[in-house]
Short mmCIF file of C-alpha atoms in Angstrom, two decimals:
data_model
loop_
_atom_site.label_atom_id
_atom_site.label_comp_id
_atom_site.label_asym_id
_atom_site.label_seq_id
_atom_site.Cartn_x
_atom_site.Cartn_y
_atom_site.Cartn_z
CA MET A 1 133.11 171.42 145.57
CA PHE A 2 130.08 173.51 146.47
CA ALA A 3 130.29 175.39 143.16
CA ALA A 4 129.43 172.15 141.37
CA LEU A 5 126.23 171.90 143.40
CA THR A 6 124.94 175.37 142.48
CA VAL A 7 122.60 175.81 139.54
CA ASP A 8 122.72 178.74 137.15
CA TRP A 9 119.03 178.66 136.17
CA SER A 10 119.29 181.66 133.87
CA ALA A 11 122.07 180.04 131.86
CA LEU A 12 120.22 176.73 131.84
CA PHE A 13 117.00 178.03 130.29
CA ALA A 14 118.75 180.61 128.12
CA ASN A 15 120.56 177.84 126.29
CA SER A 16 118.77 177.05 123.01
CA ALA A 17 119.98 173.44 123.04
CA VAL A 18 118.41 172.91 126.46
CA ARG A 19 115.10 174.45 125.37
CA THR A 20 115.05 172.26 122.27
CA ALA A 21 115.93 169.19 124.34
CA LEU A 22 113.10 169.92 126.77
CA LEU A 23 110.49 170.34 124.02
CA MET A 24 111.64 167.23 122.14
CA GLY A 25 112.07 165.18 125.30
CA ILE A 26 108.69 166.06 126.78
CA SER A 27 107.03 165.30 123.43
CA ALA A 28 108.69 161.89 123.39
CA ALA A 29 107.71 161.32 127.02
CA LEU A 30 104.00 162.07 126.49
CA ILE A 31 103.70 159.95 123.35
CA ASN A 32 105.58 157.00 124.81
CA ALA A 33 103.72 157.15 128.12
CA SER A 34 100.34 156.88 126.41
CA LEU A 35 101.35 154.21 123.93
CA GLY A 36 103.36 152.34 126.55
CA VAL A 37 100.30 151.54 128.66
CA PHE A 38 98.45 150.14 125.64
CA THR A 39 101.58 148.22 124.64
CA LEU A 40 101.84 146.47 128.00
CA LEU A 41 98.10 145.78 128.20
CA ARG A 42 98.23 144.16 124.77
CA GLY A 43 101.41 142.20 125.46
CA HIS A 44 103.28 143.95 122.65
CA ALA A 45 106.47 144.83 124.54
CA PHE A 46 108.61 142.96 122.02
CA ALA A 47 106.94 144.79 119.15
CA GLY A 48 107.58 148.14 120.82
CA HIS A 49 111.22 147.23 121.39
CA ALA A 50 111.61 146.01 117.80
CA LEU A 51 110.18 149.18 116.26
CA GLY A 52 112.71 151.29 118.14
CA ASP A 53 115.58 149.12 116.89
CA ILE A 54 114.25 148.97 113.34
CA SER A 55 113.83 152.74 113.15
CA SER A 56 117.62 152.97 113.47
CA ALA A 57 117.81 151.92 109.83
CA GLY A 58 115.92 155.08 108.92
CA GLY A 59 118.22 157.16 111.10
CA ALA A 60 121.25 155.66 109.38
CA ALA A 61 119.65 156.28 105.98
CA SER A 62 119.10 159.94 106.89
CA PHE A 63 122.87 160.36 107.37
CA LEU A 64 123.56 158.53 104.13
CA LEU A 65 121.04 160.46 102.03
CA GLY A 66 121.32 163.81 103.80
CA ILE A 67 117.63 163.99 104.75
CA SER A 68 115.92 165.01 107.99
CA ALA A 69 116.50 162.54 110.82
CA LEU A 70 112.82 162.76 111.79
CA TRP A 71 111.56 161.49 108.46
CA GLY A 72 114.27 158.86 108.30
CA PHE A 73 113.43 157.38 111.70
CA LEU A 74 109.69 157.79 111.24
CA GLY A 75 109.56 156.44 107.69
CA MET A 76 111.37 153.23 108.60
CA ALA A 77 109.33 152.77 111.78
CA TRP A 78 106.08 153.11 109.84
CA LEU A 79 107.23 150.69 107.14
CA ALA A 80 108.12 148.20 109.87
CA ALA A 81 104.78 148.73 111.63
CA LEU A 82 102.85 148.07 108.42
CA ALA A 83 104.96 144.97 107.69
CA MET A 84 104.37 143.61 111.19
CA GLY A 85 100.64 144.26 110.87
CA TRP A 86 100.50 142.56 107.51
CA LEU A 87 102.45 139.50 108.69
CA GLY A 88 100.15 139.11 111.66
CA LEU A 89 99.95 140.46 115.19
CA ARG A 90 96.80 138.76 116.46
CA GLU A 91 98.11 135.55 117.95
CA ALA A 92 101.12 135.69 120.27
CA ARG A 93 103.07 133.12 118.22
CA GLU A 94 102.37 134.92 114.94
CA ARG A 95 103.13 138.27 116.55
CA ASP A 96 106.54 137.27 117.87
CA LEU A 97 107.47 135.51 114.63
CA ALA A 98 106.48 138.50 112.49
CA THR A 99 108.24 140.91 114.82
CA GLY A 100 111.42 138.84 114.86
CA ILE A 101 111.54 138.59 111.07
CA VAL A 102 111.01 142.31 110.55
CA LEU A 103 113.49 143.14 113.34
CA GLY A 104 116.22 141.03 111.74
CA ALA A 105 115.69 142.68 108.37
CA GLY A 106 115.70 146.15 109.93
CA LEU A 107 118.94 145.58 111.84
CA GLY A 108 120.55 144.26 108.67
CA LEU A 109 119.63 147.48 106.87
CA THR A 110 120.95 149.51 109.81
CA ALA A 111 124.33 147.80 109.54
CA LEU A 112 124.45 148.43 105.78
CA PHE A 113 123.38 152.08 105.94
CA LEU A 114 125.77 152.89 108.80
CA TYR A 115 128.64 151.28 106.91
CA LEU A 116 127.85 153.26 103.76
CA ALA A 117 127.38 156.48 105.76
CA MET A 118 130.79 156.12 107.41
CA THR A 119 132.65 155.10 104.26
CA THR A 120 131.06 157.41 101.70
CA THR A 121 130.23 160.52 103.75
CA SER A 122 131.79 162.56 106.55
CA ALA A 123 129.24 161.31 109.13
CA SER A 124 131.85 159.71 111.36
CA GLY A 125 129.69 159.96 114.49
CA SER A 126 126.56 158.56 112.89
CA THR A 127 126.71 155.20 114.70
CA VAL A 128 126.76 156.72 118.19
CA THR A 129 124.08 159.28 117.30
CA VAL A 130 121.71 156.72 115.78
CA LEU A 131 122.12 154.05 118.44
CA PHE A 132 122.38 156.21 121.58
CA GLY A 133 120.80 159.53 120.61
CA SER A 134 121.84 163.09 121.39
CA LEU A 135 119.05 165.27 122.80
CA PHE A 136 121.29 168.34 123.06
CA ALA A 137 122.24 168.01 119.38
CA VAL A 138 118.68 167.85 117.98
CA SER A 139 118.01 170.55 115.40
CA PRO A 140 115.53 173.24 116.55
CA GLY A 141 113.88 172.93 113.16
CA LEU A 142 112.52 169.54 114.18
CA VAL A 143 110.54 170.98 117.10
CA PRO A 144 107.46 172.26 115.14
CA PRO A 145 106.78 169.00 113.25
CA VAL A 146 107.38 166.91 116.38
CA LEU A 147 104.98 169.08 118.40
CA LEU A 148 102.34 168.70 115.66
CA LEU A 149 102.85 164.93 115.59
CA THR A 150 102.60 164.83 119.39
CA LEU A 151 99.35 166.81 119.37
CA GLY A 152 97.92 164.57 116.65
CA THR A 153 98.94 161.41 118.50
CA LEU A 154 97.47 162.51 121.82
CA SER A 155 94.25 163.58 120.06
CA ALA A 156 93.96 160.19 118.34
CA ILE A 157 94.53 158.36 121.63
CA THR A 158 91.93 160.51 123.39
CA LEU A 159 89.32 159.93 120.68
CA GLY A 160 89.98 156.21 120.48
CA PHE A 161 90.67 155.61 124.16
CA ARG A 162 87.71 153.35 124.97
CA PRO A 163 87.85 151.22 121.80
CA LEU A 164 91.62 150.77 122.12
CA LEU A 165 91.24 149.83 125.78
CA LEU A 166 88.51 147.30 124.97
CA ILE A 167 90.63 145.76 122.21
CA ALA A 168 93.51 145.42 124.67
CA ALA A 169 91.19 143.66 127.14
CA ASP A 170 89.26 141.44 124.72
CA ALA A 171 89.61 141.82 120.96
CA ASP A 172 86.84 139.28 120.26
CA LEU A 173 84.40 141.21 122.44
CA ALA A 174 85.37 144.40 120.60
CA ARG A 175 84.58 142.75 117.27
CA ALA A 176 81.25 141.56 118.60
CA GLN A 177 80.40 145.15 119.52
CA GLY A 178 81.12 146.32 115.98
CA ILE A 179 84.44 148.03 116.66
CA PRO A 180 86.70 148.07 113.56
CA VAL A 181 89.47 146.10 115.23
CA ALA A 182 91.63 145.65 112.11
CA ILE A 183 91.68 149.38 111.37
CA LEU A 184 92.46 150.28 114.97
CA GLU A 185 95.22 147.65 115.04
CA ILE A 186 96.96 149.38 112.13
CA LEU A 187 96.41 152.80 113.70
CA TYR A 188 97.87 151.57 116.98
CA LEU A 189 100.95 150.14 115.22
CA LEU A 190 101.52 153.38 113.32
CA LEU A 191 101.29 155.39 116.53
CA LEU A 192 103.62 152.93 118.22
CA GLY A 193 106.04 153.38 115.33
CA LEU A 194 105.85 157.15 115.81
CA ALA A 195 106.62 156.79 119.53
CA ALA A 196 109.56 154.52 118.77
CA ALA A 197 110.91 156.87 116.10
CA ILE A 198 110.82 159.97 118.30
CA SER A 199 112.40 158.06 121.19
CA ALA A 200 115.12 156.70 118.92
CA MET A 201 115.83 160.17 117.60
CA THR A 202 116.13 161.66 121.09
CA ILE A 203 117.60 159.00 123.41
CA GLY A 204 118.78 156.50 120.78
CA ALA A 205 117.38 153.43 119.07
CA ILE A 206 118.89 150.97 121.54
CA LEU A 207 117.53 152.86 124.57
CA ALA A 208 114.11 153.79 123.12
CA THR A 209 112.35 150.89 124.84
CA ALA A 210 113.14 152.31 128.27
CA LEU A 211 110.98 155.39 127.74
CA LEU A 212 108.18 153.33 126.19
CA LEU A 213 107.92 150.61 128.83
CA GLY A 214 109.55 151.90 132.03
CA PRO A 215 107.12 154.68 133.05
CA ALA A 216 104.13 152.70 131.79
CA GLY A 217 105.19 149.64 133.79
CA ALA A 218 105.58 151.73 136.92
CA ALA A 219 102.27 153.50 136.35
CA MET A 220 100.33 150.27 136.00
CA GLN A 221 101.46 149.28 139.47
CA LEU A 222 100.49 152.61 141.01
CA ALA A 223 97.16 153.30 139.29
CA THR A 224 93.80 152.33 140.75
CA ARG A 225 91.84 152.80 137.51
CA PRO A 226 92.81 152.50 133.82
CA VAL A 227 92.71 156.21 133.11
CA TRP A 228 95.03 156.91 136.04
CA ALA A 229 97.63 154.56 134.56
CA PHE A 230 97.96 156.98 131.64
CA VAL A 231 98.19 159.98 133.97
CA TRP A 232 100.85 158.32 136.11
CA ALA A 233 102.81 157.19 133.03
CA ALA A 234 102.80 160.69 131.53
CA GLY A 235 103.97 162.22 134.80
CA LEU A 236 106.73 159.67 135.38
CA ALA A 237 108.00 159.82 131.79
CA THR A 238 108.07 163.62 131.82
CA LEU A 239 109.84 163.64 135.18
CA ALA A 240 112.51 161.24 133.90
CA VAL A 241 113.15 163.34 130.79
CA VAL A 242 113.24 166.74 132.50
CA LEU A 243 115.35 165.53 135.41
CA GLY A 244 117.61 163.61 133.01
CA ILE A 245 118.27 166.76 130.99
CA PHE A 246 118.99 168.71 134.16
CA LEU A 247 121.39 166.07 135.52
CA SER A 248 123.23 165.84 132.21
CA TRP A 249 123.61 169.62 132.16
CA GLN A 250 124.88 169.69 135.74
CA SER A 251 127.29 166.79 135.19
CA TYR A 252 129.44 169.18 133.17
CA TYR A 253 130.37 170.87 136.45
CA TRP A 254 130.64 167.65 138.41
CA PHE A 255 133.23 166.08 136.09
CA SER A 256 135.29 169.12 135.08
CA GLY A 257 133.84 169.82 131.68
CA ALA A 258 132.81 166.28 130.67
CA SER A 259 129.02 165.95 130.57
CA TRP A 260 127.52 162.51 130.89
CA PRO A 261 124.99 161.51 128.17
CA VAL A 262 121.43 162.64 128.81
CA SER A 263 120.24 159.25 127.54
CA PHE A 264 122.03 157.52 130.42
CA PHE A 265 120.26 159.64 133.02
CA ILE A 266 116.82 159.20 131.42
CA VAL A 267 117.17 155.42 131.25
CA LEU A 268 118.53 155.28 134.81
CA LEU A 269 115.61 157.33 136.11
CA THR A 270 113.01 155.18 134.33
CA LEU A 271 114.62 152.11 135.92
CA LEU A 272 114.49 153.69 139.37
CA GLU A 273 110.85 154.67 138.84
CA TYR A 274 109.95 151.11 137.90
CA LEU A 275 111.85 149.59 140.82
CA GLY A 276 110.26 152.07 143.22
CA ALA A 277 106.76 151.31 141.94
CA SER A 278 107.43 147.56 142.12
CA LEU A 279 108.58 147.87 145.73
CA TRP A 280 105.53 149.96 146.61
CA ALA A 281 103.18 147.44 145.00
CA ALA A 282 104.91 144.48 146.64
CA GLN A 283 104.61 146.02 150.10
CA ARG A 284 100.86 146.38 149.58
CA GLY A 285 100.42 142.92 148.11
CA ARG A 286 99.14 144.24 144.80
CA LYS A 287 99.44 142.19 141.63
CA ILE A 288 101.42 143.69 138.78
CA TRP A 289 99.18 145.18 136.07
CA ALA A 290 96.00 144.21 137.92
CA ALA A 291 95.00 147.72 138.94
CA ALA A 292 95.15 149.13 135.43
CA MET A 293 93.65 146.21 133.49
CA PRO A 294 90.22 147.11 132.10
CA PRO A 295 87.29 144.87 133.00
CA PRO A 296 85.73 142.65 130.30
CA SER A 297 82.89 145.14 129.90
CA GLY A 298 85.27 147.50 128.16
CA CYS A 299 85.66 149.84 131.10
CA ALA A 300 82.12 151.16 130.82
CA LYS A 301 82.03 152.18 134.50
CA ASP A 302 85.62 152.39 135.69
CA CYS A 303 87.22 154.66 133.09
#
């Protein structure tokens, strides 16, 4: 009994699959944490969820065509992001309609590609891998491009932080101040597609929304200023991923050689983080999202 509670740290970090999972998972956590706050501020939760589901078509296509999973997931997510931007994401009604149309088409392609992959290739486990992810099975060769994409994404968010925050608060005011709203809208959607693709590739397309919205939702109830919402979100997302990997690794000893999926632990932890933050905010009488919402001035003083 007590042997199951001990941790062999040397074996844990010596395992190449664990090291790859940590690098990929932390990259996904940092990207999703940053984009998740913007997504909630802009009211684009449905769009973020849809991009994760739609990217599954690219993952299925990668099995069918024998290409890298990264470019399959990412390519489809970017195509969907551009389609959603073109169909209209300004008004809530237009946004939801465009997102729903693109989501339906993407899921239809996922069903087709998974069927073809299972019937014409030897990828018998493609459905489970695409829909629910497998962090411990990610190829180490994907780490360098994902790290570069993560660095580029975080740099773009840092450089465009104030304009993106102002657009989230008041797009009309941003236009009046000469900010290229249309261009930044497309950039935001492409970055959101990247976040969804990396999440789908690591914890699965169906579960990708949890990493995008869970830590960000918790952070926006804990933060006192907009910038702190991003810090909290990054910390909570990283904690969920690292602890989820650790718990999945340890579950091998708990259940006699049958490890539980790392995706399950990550999603469970993001849920607990959100519930804990909600309880903390409720006890202090704080309104959800209020602390992290930028003022109409575009956060000139509070950022």
